[in-house]
Amino acid sequence: MPIQITAPLDLDTIENLKAGDALFLSGTIYTARDAAHKRMYESCLAGDVLPFDLTNQVIYYVGPTPAKDNQVIGSAGPTTSERMDKYTPTLLDLGLKGMIGKGYRNEEVKRSIKINKAVYFAAIGGSAALIAQCIKHVEVIAYEDLGTEAIRKLEVENMPLIVINDANGQDYYEIGVAAFKEA
């Protein structure tokens, strides 16, 4: 049975998550992809205020398609997380606690996840329509000029995810490869 968690995340929740845990996430999360991450990173370096307080928040790496009639959002599948790796340690240092995407994270990001007691979740690639059904409300809050890459505030309900990198430094991808090699 999947674990139920709510965003924003608290330390107790994060510390109890283990690499490989299947879960349903509900609550408030934010979207940001490559261009938005670059802008936030540059704002940090310039000492400017970010468009939202990162403390305990979750960012979903997605650039959703436009909503059709009677939809809250269009397809909303995850993008490759690696493209955000350059910016992630800085955002984690500012209080970000969760990231959702697909694919591996580099060693610097994994160290930063452990140091900052955060978590990286995978959303299943190819499930964009299913994930869109979990999104109940969408509001563009920053960088509207970036189109699909604008920062959005989402209200989600029972979004299916898997813990890949936990706050203790465990990596589900590495665990899976090791298990396969032993078989």
Tab-separated table of C-alpha atoms in Angstrom:
chain	number	residue	atom	x	y	z
A	1	MET	CA	0.000	0.000	0.000
A	2	PRO	CA	1.502	3.380	-0.995
A	3	ILE	CA	2.340	5.898	1.713
A	4	GLN	CA	0.247	9.099	1.831
A	5	ILE	CA	2.204	12.357	2.259
A	6	THR	CA	1.357	16.053	2.030
A	7	ALA	CA	3.295	19.004	0.638
A	8	PRO	CA	4.813	21.239	1.820
A	9	LEU	CA	7.014	18.592	3.426
A	10	ASP	CA	8.078	18.450	7.047
A	11	LEU	CA	11.315	16.975	8.385
A	12	ASP	CA	9.585	14.048	10.084
A	13	THR	CA	7.975	12.981	6.802
A	14	ILE	CA	11.233	13.330	4.882
A	15	GLU	CA	13.263	11.352	7.418
A	16	ASN	CA	10.767	8.475	7.293
A	17	LEU	CA	10.885	8.109	3.504
A	18	LYS	CA	13.188	5.434	2.113
A	19	ALA	CA	14.517	4.911	-1.402
A	20	GLY	CA	12.039	2.661	-3.196
A	21	ASP	CA	8.964	3.777	-1.256
A	22	ALA	CA	5.842	4.142	-3.400
A	23	LEU	CA	3.627	7.011	-2.325
A	24	PHE	CA	0.785	9.366	-3.109
A	25	LEU	CA	1.535	13.081	-2.735
A	26	SER	CA	-1.207	15.631	-2.060
A	27	GLY	CA	-0.990	19.349	-1.333
A	28	THR	CA	0.751	22.348	-2.869
A	29	ILE	CA	3.731	21.963	-5.210
A	30	TYR	CA	5.392	24.209	-7.789
A	31	THR	CA	6.514	23.670	-11.366
A	32	ALA	CA	9.867	24.794	-12.712
A	33	ARG	CA	11.981	23.574	-15.602
A	34	ASP	CA	15.290	24.616	-17.137
A	35	ALA	CA	14.589	28.270	-17.920
A	36	ALA	CA	12.829	28.945	-14.600
A	37	HIS	CA	15.652	27.256	-12.667
A	38	LYS	CA	18.223	29.377	-14.468
A	39	ARG	CA	16.287	32.537	-13.626
A	40	MET	CA	15.850	31.580	-9.968
A	41	TYR	CA	19.545	30.692	-9.716
A	42	GLU	CA	20.573	34.024	-11.241
A	43	SER	CA	18.197	35.819	-8.849
A	44	CYS	CA	19.882	34.049	-5.923
A	45	LEU	CA	23.314	35.114	-7.112
A	46	ALA	CA	22.104	38.700	-7.508
A	47	GLY	CA	20.568	38.685	-4.017
A	48	ASP	CA	17.049	39.169	-5.381
A	49	VAL	CA	13.898	37.728	-3.844
A	50	LEU	CA	12.640	34.501	-5.418
A	51	PRO	CA	9.082	34.263	-6.768
A	52	PHE	CA	8.078	31.968	-3.881
A	53	ASP	CA	9.561	30.893	-0.558
A	54	LEU	CA	11.357	27.583	-1.138
A	55	THR	CA	11.189	26.534	2.523
A	56	ASN	CA	9.835	22.956	2.715
A	57	GLN	CA	8.482	23.154	-0.841
A	58	VAL	CA	8.439	20.609	-3.666
A	59	ILE	CA	9.281	21.474	-7.275
A	60	TYR	CA	7.953	19.336	-10.128
A	61	TYR	CA	10.103	19.394	-13.255
A	62	VAL	CA	7.325	19.760	-15.816
A	63	GLY	CA	6.279	22.002	-18.668
A	64	PRO	CA	2.593	21.149	-18.988
A	65	THR	CA	0.712	21.421	-22.238
A	66	PRO	CA	-2.232	23.837	-22.424
A	67	ALA	CA	-5.491	22.642	-20.916
A	68	LYS	CA	-8.305	21.613	-23.227
A	69	ASP	CA	-11.956	22.361	-22.496
A	70	ASN	CA	-13.060	21.167	-19.055
A	71	GLN	CA	-9.471	20.397	-17.979
A	72	VAL	CA	-7.402	22.058	-15.280
A	73	ILE	CA	-4.151	21.324	-17.139
A	74	GLY	CA	-2.976	19.475	-20.224
A	75	SER	CA	-0.485	16.622	-20.211
A	76	ALA	CA	1.897	17.011	-17.286
A	77	GLY	CA	4.618	14.382	-17.502
A	78	PRO	CA	8.024	14.763	-15.842
A	79	THR	CA	11.080	16.058	-17.647
A	80	THR	CA	14.647	14.847	-17.212
A	81	SER	CA	15.942	16.042	-13.844
A	82	GLU	CA	19.609	16.094	-14.820
A	83	ARG	CA	19.121	19.420	-16.621
A	84	MET	CA	18.370	21.085	-13.258
A	85	ASP	CA	21.398	19.605	-11.459
A	86	LYS	CA	23.541	22.731	-11.906
A	87	TYR	CA	21.012	24.795	-9.930
A	88	THR	CA	19.670	22.255	-7.437
A	89	PRO	CA	22.250	22.466	-4.603
A	90	THR	CA	21.703	26.230	-4.325
A	91	LEU	CA	17.918	25.793	-4.159
A	92	LEU	CA	18.261	23.013	-1.577
A	93	ASP	CA	20.461	25.293	0.533
A	94	LEU	CA	17.595	27.828	0.437
A	95	GLY	CA	15.122	25.341	1.905
A	96	LEU	CA	13.745	23.312	-1.020
A	97	LYS	CA	12.866	19.854	0.333
A	98	GLY	CA	11.509	17.867	-2.599
A	99	MET	CA	11.966	17.498	-6.321
A	100	ILE	CA	9.942	15.452	-8.801
A	101	GLY	CA	11.261	14.414	-12.190
A	102	LYS	CA	12.669	11.445	-14.033
A	103	GLY	CA	16.149	10.043	-14.353
A	104	TYR	CA	19.369	10.140	-12.379
A	105	ARG	CA	20.835	12.979	-10.289
A	106	ASN	CA	24.557	13.744	-10.204
A	107	GLU	CA	26.740	13.098	-7.148
A	108	GLU	CA	26.761	16.758	-6.058
A	109	VAL	CA	22.948	16.834	-6.016
A	110	LYS	CA	22.765	13.532	-4.107
A	111	ARG	CA	25.203	14.893	-1.486
A	112	SER	CA	23.160	18.080	-1.224
A	113	ILE	CA	19.930	16.080	-0.804
A	114	LYS	CA	21.533	14.248	2.132
A	115	ILE	CA	23.085	17.359	3.704
A	116	ASN	CA	19.846	19.342	3.412
A	117	LYS	CA	17.560	16.463	4.473
A	118	ALA	CA	15.560	16.519	1.241
A	119	VAL	CA	14.142	13.927	-1.153
A	120	TYR	CA	14.011	13.276	-4.892
A	121	PHE	CA	10.927	11.562	-6.300
A	122	ALA	CA	10.389	9.981	-9.699
A	123	ALA	CA	7.156	10.408	-11.548
A	124	ILE	CA	6.676	7.712	-14.124
A	125	GLY	CA	7.578	8.878	-17.608
A	126	GLY	CA	4.804	8.251	-20.144
A	127	SER	CA	2.085	8.840	-17.569
A	128	ALA	CA	1.415	12.509	-18.385
A	129	ALA	CA	-2.354	12.070	-18.746
A	130	LEU	CA	-2.614	10.112	-15.478
A	131	ILE	CA	-0.596	12.705	-13.582
A	132	ALA	CA	-2.707	15.528	-15.054
A	133	GLN	CA	-5.768	13.930	-13.436
A	134	CYS	CA	-4.085	14.365	-10.027
A	135	ILE	CA	-3.731	18.130	-10.543
A	136	LYS	CA	-6.789	19.903	-9.163
A	137	HIS	CA	-5.797	23.588	-9.486
A	138	VAL	CA	-3.170	25.521	-11.466
A	139	GLU	CA	-2.026	29.114	-11.111
A	140	VAL	CA	0.880	30.800	-12.946
A	141	ILE	CA	2.812	32.712	-10.276
A	142	ALA	CA	6.032	33.823	-12.024
A	143	TYR	CA	7.924	34.105	-15.304
A	144	GLU	CA	4.775	34.027	-17.453
A	145	ASP	CA	6.931	35.026	-20.433
A	146	LEU	CA	8.454	31.510	-20.345
A	147	GLY	CA	5.171	29.957	-21.522
A	148	THR	CA	5.020	26.285	-20.561
A	149	GLU	CA	8.150	26.799	-18.442
A	150	ALA	CA	6.549	29.513	-16.284
A	151	ILE	CA	6.421	28.746	-12.574
A	152	ARG	CA	3.041	27.380	-11.595
A	153	LYS	CA	1.521	26.657	-8.216
A	154	LEU	CA	-0.315	23.328	-8.312
A	155	GLU	CA	-2.744	21.694	-5.940
A	156	VAL	CA	-2.345	17.939	-6.336
A	157	GLU	CA	-4.229	14.975	-4.961
A	158	ASN	CA	-2.772	11.468	-4.771
A	159	MET	CA	0.028	12.046	-7.266
A	160	PRO	CA	1.801	8.663	-7.659
A	161	LEU	CA	5.558	8.863	-7.021
A	162	ILE	CA	8.538	6.715	-6.053
A	163	VAL	CA	11.333	7.848	-3.719
A	164	ILE	CA	14.610	7.662	-5.645
A	165	ASN	CA	17.057	9.571	-3.426
A	166	ASP	CA	16.229	9.738	0.266
A	167	ALA	CA	17.575	11.997	3.022
A	168	ASN	CA	19.882	9.204	4.235
A	169	GLY	CA	21.815	9.074	0.956
A	170	GLN	CA	20.178	5.958	-0.475
A	171	ASP	CA	19.637	5.808	-4.257
A	172	TYR	CA	16.902	3.480	-5.529
A	173	TYR	CA	18.502	3.279	-8.980
A	174	GLU	CA	21.777	2.058	-7.438
A	175	ILE	CA	19.892	-0.393	-5.204
A	176	GLY	CA	18.107	-1.783	-8.278
A	177	VAL	CA	21.307	-2.210	-10.283
A	178	ALA	CA	23.036	-3.951	-7.346
A	179	ALA	CA	20.103	-6.340	-6.912
A	180	PHE	CA	20.153	-7.163	-10.626
A	181	LYS	CA	23.888	-7.887	-10.555
A	182	GLU	CA	23.408	-10.245	-7.603
A	183	ALA	CA	20.622	-12.192	-9.346
